[in-house]
CSV table of C-alpha atoms in Angstrom, one decimal:
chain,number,residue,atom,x,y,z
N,1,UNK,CA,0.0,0.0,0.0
N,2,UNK,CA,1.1,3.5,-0.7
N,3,UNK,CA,1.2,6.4,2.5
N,4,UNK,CA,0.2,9.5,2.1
N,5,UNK,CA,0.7,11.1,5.3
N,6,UNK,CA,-1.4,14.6,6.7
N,7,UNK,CA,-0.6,16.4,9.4
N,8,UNK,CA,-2.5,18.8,10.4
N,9,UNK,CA,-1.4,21.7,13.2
N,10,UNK,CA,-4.3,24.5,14.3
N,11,UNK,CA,-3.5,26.9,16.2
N,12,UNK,CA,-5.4,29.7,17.6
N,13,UNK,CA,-4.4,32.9,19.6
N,14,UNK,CA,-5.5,31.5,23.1
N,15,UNK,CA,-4.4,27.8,23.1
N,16,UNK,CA,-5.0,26.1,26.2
N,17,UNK,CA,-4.0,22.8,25.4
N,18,UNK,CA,-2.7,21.4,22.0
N,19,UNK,CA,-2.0,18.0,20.5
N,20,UNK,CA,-1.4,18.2,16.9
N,21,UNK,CA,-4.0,16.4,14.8
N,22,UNK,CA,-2.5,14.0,12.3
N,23,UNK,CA,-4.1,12.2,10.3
N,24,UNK,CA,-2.6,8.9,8.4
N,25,UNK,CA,-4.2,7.7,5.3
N,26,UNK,CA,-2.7,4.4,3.7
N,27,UNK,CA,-4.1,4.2,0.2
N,28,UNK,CA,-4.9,0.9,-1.8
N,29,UNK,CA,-6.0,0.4,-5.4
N,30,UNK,CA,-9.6,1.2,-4.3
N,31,UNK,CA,-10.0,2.0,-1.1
N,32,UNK,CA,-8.1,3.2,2.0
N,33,UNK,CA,-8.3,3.2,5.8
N,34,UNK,CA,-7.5,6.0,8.4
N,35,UNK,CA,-5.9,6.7,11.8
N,36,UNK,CA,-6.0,10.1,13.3
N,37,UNK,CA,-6.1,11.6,16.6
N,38,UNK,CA,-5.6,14.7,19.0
N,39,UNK,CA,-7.2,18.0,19.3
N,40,UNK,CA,-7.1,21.7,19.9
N,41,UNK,CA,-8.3,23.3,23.4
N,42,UNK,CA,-8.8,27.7,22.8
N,43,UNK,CA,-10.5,30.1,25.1
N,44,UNK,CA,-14.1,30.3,23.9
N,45,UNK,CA,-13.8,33.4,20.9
N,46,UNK,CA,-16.0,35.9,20.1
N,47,UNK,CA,-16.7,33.4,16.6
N,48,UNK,CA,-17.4,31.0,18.8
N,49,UNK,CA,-19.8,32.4,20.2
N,50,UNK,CA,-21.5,33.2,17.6
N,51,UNK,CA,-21.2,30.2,16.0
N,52,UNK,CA,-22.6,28.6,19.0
N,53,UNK,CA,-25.4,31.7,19.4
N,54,UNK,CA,-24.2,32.4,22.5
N,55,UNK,CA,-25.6,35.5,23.8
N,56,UNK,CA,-25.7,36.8,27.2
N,57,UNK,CA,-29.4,36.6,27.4
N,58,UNK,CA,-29.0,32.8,26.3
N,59,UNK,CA,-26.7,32.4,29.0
N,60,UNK,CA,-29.2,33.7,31.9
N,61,UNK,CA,-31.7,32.3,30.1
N,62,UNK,CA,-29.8,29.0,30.7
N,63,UNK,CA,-29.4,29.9,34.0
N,64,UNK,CA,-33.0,29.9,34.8
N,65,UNK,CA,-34.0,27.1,33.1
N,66,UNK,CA,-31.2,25.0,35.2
N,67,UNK,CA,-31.6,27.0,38.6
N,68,UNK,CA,-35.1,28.1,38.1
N,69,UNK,CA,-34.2,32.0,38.5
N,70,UNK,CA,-32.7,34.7,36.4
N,71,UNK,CA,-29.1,35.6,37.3
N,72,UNK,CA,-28.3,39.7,36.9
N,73,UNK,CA,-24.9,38.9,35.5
N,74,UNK,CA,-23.4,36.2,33.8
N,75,UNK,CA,-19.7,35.0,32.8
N,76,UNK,CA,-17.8,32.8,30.5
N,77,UNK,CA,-14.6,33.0,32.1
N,78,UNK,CA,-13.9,37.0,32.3
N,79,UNK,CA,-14.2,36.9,36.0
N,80,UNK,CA,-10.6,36.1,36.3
N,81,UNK,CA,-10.1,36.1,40.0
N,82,UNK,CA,-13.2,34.6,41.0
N,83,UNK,CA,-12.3,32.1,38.8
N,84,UNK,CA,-8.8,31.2,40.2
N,85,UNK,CA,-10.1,31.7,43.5
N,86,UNK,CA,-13.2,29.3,43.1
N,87,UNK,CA,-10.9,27.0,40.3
N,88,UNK,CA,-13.6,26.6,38.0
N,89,UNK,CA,-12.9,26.5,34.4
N,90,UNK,CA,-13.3,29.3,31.7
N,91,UNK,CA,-15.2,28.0,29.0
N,92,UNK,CA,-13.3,26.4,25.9
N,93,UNK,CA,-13.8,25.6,22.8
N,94,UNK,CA,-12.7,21.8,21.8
N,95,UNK,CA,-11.8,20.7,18.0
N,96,UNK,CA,-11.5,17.6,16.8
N,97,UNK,CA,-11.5,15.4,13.7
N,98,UNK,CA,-14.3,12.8,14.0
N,99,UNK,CA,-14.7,10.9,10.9
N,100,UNK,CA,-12.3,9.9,7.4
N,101,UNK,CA,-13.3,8.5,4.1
N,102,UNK,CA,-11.8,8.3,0.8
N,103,UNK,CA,-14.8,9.4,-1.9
N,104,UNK,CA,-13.2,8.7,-4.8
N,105,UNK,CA,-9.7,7.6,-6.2
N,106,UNK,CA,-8.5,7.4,-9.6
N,107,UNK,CA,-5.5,6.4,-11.0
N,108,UNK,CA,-3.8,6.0,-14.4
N,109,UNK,CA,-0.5,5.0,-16.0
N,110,UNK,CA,0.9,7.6,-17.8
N,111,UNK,CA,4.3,8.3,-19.5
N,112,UNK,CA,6.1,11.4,-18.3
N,113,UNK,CA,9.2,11.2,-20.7
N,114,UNK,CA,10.8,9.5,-23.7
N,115,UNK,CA,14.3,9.5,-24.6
N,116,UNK,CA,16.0,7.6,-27.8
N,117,UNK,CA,19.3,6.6,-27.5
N,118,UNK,CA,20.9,5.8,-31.1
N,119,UNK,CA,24.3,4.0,-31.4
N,120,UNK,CA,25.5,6.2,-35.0
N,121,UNK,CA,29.2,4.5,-34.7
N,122,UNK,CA,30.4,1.2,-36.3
N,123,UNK,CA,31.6,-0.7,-33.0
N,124,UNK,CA,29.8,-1.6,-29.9
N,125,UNK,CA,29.1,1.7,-27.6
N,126,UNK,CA,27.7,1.9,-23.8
N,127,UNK,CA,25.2,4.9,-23.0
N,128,UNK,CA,24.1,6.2,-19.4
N,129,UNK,CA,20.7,6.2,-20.0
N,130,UNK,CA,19.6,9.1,-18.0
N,131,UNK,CA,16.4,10.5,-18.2
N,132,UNK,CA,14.5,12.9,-15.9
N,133,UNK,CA,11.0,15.0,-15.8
N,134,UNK,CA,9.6,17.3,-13.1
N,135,UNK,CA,6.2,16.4,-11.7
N,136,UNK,CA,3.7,18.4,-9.8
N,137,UNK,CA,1.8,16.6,-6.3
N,138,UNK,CA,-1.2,19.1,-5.6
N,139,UNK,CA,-3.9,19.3,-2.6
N,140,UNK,CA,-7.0,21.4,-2.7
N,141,UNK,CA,-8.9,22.4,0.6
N,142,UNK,CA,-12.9,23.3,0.7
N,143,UNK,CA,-14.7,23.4,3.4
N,144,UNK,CA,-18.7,22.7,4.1
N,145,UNK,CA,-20.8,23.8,6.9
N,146,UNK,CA,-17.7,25.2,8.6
N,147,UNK,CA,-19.9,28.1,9.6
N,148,UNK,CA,-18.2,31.4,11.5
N,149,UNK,CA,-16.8,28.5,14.2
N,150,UNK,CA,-12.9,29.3,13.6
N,151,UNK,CA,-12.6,31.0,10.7
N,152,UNK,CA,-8.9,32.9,11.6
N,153,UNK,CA,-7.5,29.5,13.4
N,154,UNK,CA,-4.7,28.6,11.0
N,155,UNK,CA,-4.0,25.3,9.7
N,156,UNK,CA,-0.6,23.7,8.7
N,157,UNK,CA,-1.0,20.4,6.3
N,158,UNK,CA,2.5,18.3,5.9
N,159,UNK,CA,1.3,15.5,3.0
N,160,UNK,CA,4.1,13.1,2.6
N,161,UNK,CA,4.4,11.4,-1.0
N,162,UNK,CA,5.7,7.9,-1.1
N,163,UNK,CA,7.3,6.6,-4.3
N,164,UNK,CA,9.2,3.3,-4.9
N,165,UNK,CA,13.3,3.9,-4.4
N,166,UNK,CA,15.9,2.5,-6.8
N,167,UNK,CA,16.4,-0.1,-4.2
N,168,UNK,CA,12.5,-1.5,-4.1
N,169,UNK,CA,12.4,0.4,-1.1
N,170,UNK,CA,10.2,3.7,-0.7
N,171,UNK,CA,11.3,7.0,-0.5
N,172,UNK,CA,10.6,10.2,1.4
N,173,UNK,CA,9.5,8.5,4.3
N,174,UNK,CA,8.7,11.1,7.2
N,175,UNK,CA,8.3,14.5,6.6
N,176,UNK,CA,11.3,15.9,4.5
N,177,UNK,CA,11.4,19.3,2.9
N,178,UNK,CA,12.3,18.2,-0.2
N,179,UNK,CA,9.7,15.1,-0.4
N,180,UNK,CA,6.5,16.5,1.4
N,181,UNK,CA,4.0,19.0,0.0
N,182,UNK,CA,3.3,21.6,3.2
N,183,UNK,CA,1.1,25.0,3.2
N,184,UNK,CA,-0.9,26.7,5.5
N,185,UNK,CA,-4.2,28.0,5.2
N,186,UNK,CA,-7.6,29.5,7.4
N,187,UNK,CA,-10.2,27.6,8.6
N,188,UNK,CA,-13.0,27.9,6.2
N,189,UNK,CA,-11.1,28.9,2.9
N,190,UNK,CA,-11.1,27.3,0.2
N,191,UNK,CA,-6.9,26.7,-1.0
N,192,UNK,CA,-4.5,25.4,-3.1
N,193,UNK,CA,-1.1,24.2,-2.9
N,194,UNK,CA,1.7,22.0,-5.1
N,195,UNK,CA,5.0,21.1,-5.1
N,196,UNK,CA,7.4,19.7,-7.7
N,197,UNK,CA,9.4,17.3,-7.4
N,198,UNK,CA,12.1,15.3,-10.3
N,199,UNK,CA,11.5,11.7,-10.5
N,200,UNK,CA,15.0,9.9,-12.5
N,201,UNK,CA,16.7,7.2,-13.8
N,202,UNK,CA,19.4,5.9,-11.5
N,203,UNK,CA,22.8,7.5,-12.2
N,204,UNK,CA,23.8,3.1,-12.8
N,205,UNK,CA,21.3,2.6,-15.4
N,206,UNK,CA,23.4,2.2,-18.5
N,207,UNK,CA,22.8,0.5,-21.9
N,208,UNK,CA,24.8,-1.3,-24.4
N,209,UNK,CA,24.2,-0.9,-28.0
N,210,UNK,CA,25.1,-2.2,-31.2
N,211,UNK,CA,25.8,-0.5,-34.5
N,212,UNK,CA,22.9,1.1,-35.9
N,213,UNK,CA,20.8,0.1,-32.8
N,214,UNK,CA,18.0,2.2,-30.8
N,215,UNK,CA,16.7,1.9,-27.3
N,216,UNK,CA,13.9,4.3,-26.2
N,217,UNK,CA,14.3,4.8,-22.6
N,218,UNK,CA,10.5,5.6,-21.2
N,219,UNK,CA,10.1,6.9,-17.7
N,220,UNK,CA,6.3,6.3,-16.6
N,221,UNK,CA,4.5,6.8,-13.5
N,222,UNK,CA,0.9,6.2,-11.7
N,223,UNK,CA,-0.9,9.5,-11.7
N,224,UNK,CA,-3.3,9.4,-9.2
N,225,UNK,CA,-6.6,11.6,-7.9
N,226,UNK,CA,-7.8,11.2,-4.2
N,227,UNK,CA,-10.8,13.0,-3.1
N,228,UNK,CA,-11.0,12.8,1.0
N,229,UNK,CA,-13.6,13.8,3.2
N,230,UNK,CA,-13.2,15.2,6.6
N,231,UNK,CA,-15.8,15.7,9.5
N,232,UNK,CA,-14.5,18.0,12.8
N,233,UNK,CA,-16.8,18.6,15.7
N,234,UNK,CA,-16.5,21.5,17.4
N,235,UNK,CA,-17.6,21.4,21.4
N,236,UNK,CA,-17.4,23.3,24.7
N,237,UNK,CA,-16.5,22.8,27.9
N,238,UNK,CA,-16.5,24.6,31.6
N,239,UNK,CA,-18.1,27.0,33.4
N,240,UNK,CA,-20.6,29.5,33.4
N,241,UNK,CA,-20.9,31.8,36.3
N,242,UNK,CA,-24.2,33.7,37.2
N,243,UNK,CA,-24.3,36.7,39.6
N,244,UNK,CA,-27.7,37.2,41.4
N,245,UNK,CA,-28.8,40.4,43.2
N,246,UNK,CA,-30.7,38.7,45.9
N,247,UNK,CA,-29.0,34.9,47.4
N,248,UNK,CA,-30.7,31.5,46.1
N,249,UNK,CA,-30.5,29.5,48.3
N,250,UNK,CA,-28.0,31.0,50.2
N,251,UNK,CA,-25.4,32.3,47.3
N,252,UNK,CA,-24.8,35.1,45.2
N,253,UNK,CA,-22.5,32.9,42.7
N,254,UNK,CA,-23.3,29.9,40.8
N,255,UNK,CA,-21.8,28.0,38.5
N,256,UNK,CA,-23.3,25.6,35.9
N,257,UNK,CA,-21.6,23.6,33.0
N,258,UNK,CA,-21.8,25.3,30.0
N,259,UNK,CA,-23.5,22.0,28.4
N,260,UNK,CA,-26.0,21.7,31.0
N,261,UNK,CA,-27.0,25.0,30.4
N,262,UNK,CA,-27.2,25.0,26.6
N,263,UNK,CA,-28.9,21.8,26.6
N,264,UNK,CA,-31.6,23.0,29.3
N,265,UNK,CA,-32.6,25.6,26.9
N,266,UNK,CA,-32.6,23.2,23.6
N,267,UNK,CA,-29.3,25.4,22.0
N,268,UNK,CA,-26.7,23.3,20.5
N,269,UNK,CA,-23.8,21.5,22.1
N,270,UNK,CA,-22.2,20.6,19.2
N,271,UNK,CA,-21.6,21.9,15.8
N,272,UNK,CA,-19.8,20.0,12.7
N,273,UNK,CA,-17.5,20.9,10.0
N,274,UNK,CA,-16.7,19.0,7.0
N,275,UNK,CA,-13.2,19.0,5.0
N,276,UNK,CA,-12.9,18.1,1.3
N,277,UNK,CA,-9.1,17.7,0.3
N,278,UNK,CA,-8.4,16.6,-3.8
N,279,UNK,CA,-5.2,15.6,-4.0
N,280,UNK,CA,-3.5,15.2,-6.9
N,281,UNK,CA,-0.1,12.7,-7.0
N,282,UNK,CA,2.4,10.9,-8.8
N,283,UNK,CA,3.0,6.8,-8.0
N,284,UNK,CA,5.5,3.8,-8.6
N,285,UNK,CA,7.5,5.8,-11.2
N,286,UNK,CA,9.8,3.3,-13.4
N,287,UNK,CA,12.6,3.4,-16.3
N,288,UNK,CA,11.9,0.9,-18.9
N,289,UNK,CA,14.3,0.5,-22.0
N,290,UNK,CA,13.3,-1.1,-25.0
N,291,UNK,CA,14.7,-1.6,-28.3
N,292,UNK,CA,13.2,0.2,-30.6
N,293,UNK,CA,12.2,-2.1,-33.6
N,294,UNK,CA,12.5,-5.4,-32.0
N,295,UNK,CA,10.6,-4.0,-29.2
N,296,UNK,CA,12.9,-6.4,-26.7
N,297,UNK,CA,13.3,-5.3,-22.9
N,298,UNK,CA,16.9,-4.3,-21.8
N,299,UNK,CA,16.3,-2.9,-18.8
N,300,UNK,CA,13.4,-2.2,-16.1
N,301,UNK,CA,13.7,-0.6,-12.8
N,302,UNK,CA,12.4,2.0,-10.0
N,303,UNK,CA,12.8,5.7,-10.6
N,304,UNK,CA,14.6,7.6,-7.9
N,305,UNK,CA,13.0,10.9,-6.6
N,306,UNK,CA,15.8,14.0,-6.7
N,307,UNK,CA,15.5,16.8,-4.1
């Protein structure tokens, strides 16, 4: 199977707590399975908020529906102090890939360059047979339903491109400069990135001809399209606190989960995103040489990727 690794870092301006998502795609002929994990931890936003309809009026609505009376004042962490003191938790905002499926994948053999090697003298002659072409890896990102959630929170995608080494083994494994495809883009917006790269013949690839005799060396490749699809979920977590003029039940301050209250008011807990990435790539690139009339295989090998 073919890797094509992504790994994607989000960062906002108030992280609280960060584990870069990566996700790990291992692509076969016609199908492909995933691995992925971590997530990103911010101070609730402004966009959040909206996103979320978070008003304060929802909030003391909340309030009352979970306490049964109408706080005067209400907080999502700005209360700093009373925070620390008390050690409840300023609302966050949580984000996290859920869900991974290839929709599509196709894939064709193509020929990325012909060279003809002609032997013009009257004795025996050995040729390097090098040949070389530039291709291009590409990813597109769109986004669905992404809403105002974090549009601003930059992304940073690291896609590694595997191809068969000279040696059968594969090449640009981890995440190289020179072998990857990296670019970094906003929540929300649509983007494009690609990134070239020369496939070769090894520099020990030679070929002996006769008189008179021609060997087309062909250097060929697996062009590939991948369309995946993403789904994040977006959540919160932590505290609300409520002010009230006159005690209940004995207190001024209150606290109530920021779920509890939502959801005691039928307002949503969760919202979800959706990712579509269509990348474009190269695969198993080879040198073949072939006489050129009799049609007769002299030579057939891996390409090796140049930096």
């Amino acid at each position: 199977m073919k890797l094509i690794l992504l790994g994607l870092l989000l960062s906002s301006p108030v992280i609280v707590s960060e584990e870069p998502i990566t996700i790990t795609i291992a692509v076969g002929a016609s199908n492909a399975s995933f691995d992925f994990h971590g997530r990103i931890e911010t101070v609730i936003s402004e966009q959040d908020k909206d996103a979320f309809q978070i008003t304060n009026d929802i909030l003391k609505r909340g309030v009352e529906g979970t306490l049964g009376s109408r706080p005067d004042f209400v907080s999502l962490g700005e209360w700093k102090d009373m925070y620390r003191e008390r050690k409840w938790s300023h609302v966050k905002r949580i984000l996290y890939p859920i869900k991974a499926e290839v929709v599509s994948i196709r894939s064709e053999p193509v020929i990325v360059s012909i060279q003809t090697f002609s032997n013009h003298f009257s004795h025996t002659a050995t040729y390097k047979a090098g040949i070389s072409s530039e291709i291009k890896n590409s990813i597109t990102s769109s986004w669905f339903d992404s809403q105002s959630l974090t549009r601003g929170t930059q992304i940073s995608y690291g896609i590694n491109f595997k191809v068969p080494g000279s040696n059968g083994s594969e090449l640009s494994a981890g995440m190289s400069t020179s072998d990857s495809l990296s670019f970094t883009t906003n929540w929300g917006v649509t983007s494009f990135e690609e990134k070239a790269t020369t496939v070769a013949s090894s520099s020990e690839v030679s070929v002996e001809l006769d008189p008179g005799q021609e060997a087309v060396a062909a250097l060929t490749a697996t062009k590939g399209s991948m369309e995946v699809q993403i789904d994040y979920v977006a959540s919160l977590k932590g505290d609300v606190a409520a002010k009230f003029s006159y005690p209940q039940r004995g207190r001024y301050y209150w606290r109530v989960d920021i779920n509890t209250l939502l959801s005691a008011i039928d307002m949503p807990i969760h919202i979800f995103s959706r990712q579509i990435l269509k990348i474009g790539y190269y695969s198993e690139a080879k040198v073949t040489l072939t006489d050129k009339h009799s049609k007769k295989m002299l030579y057939e090998g891996p390409a090796v990727v140049k930096a």
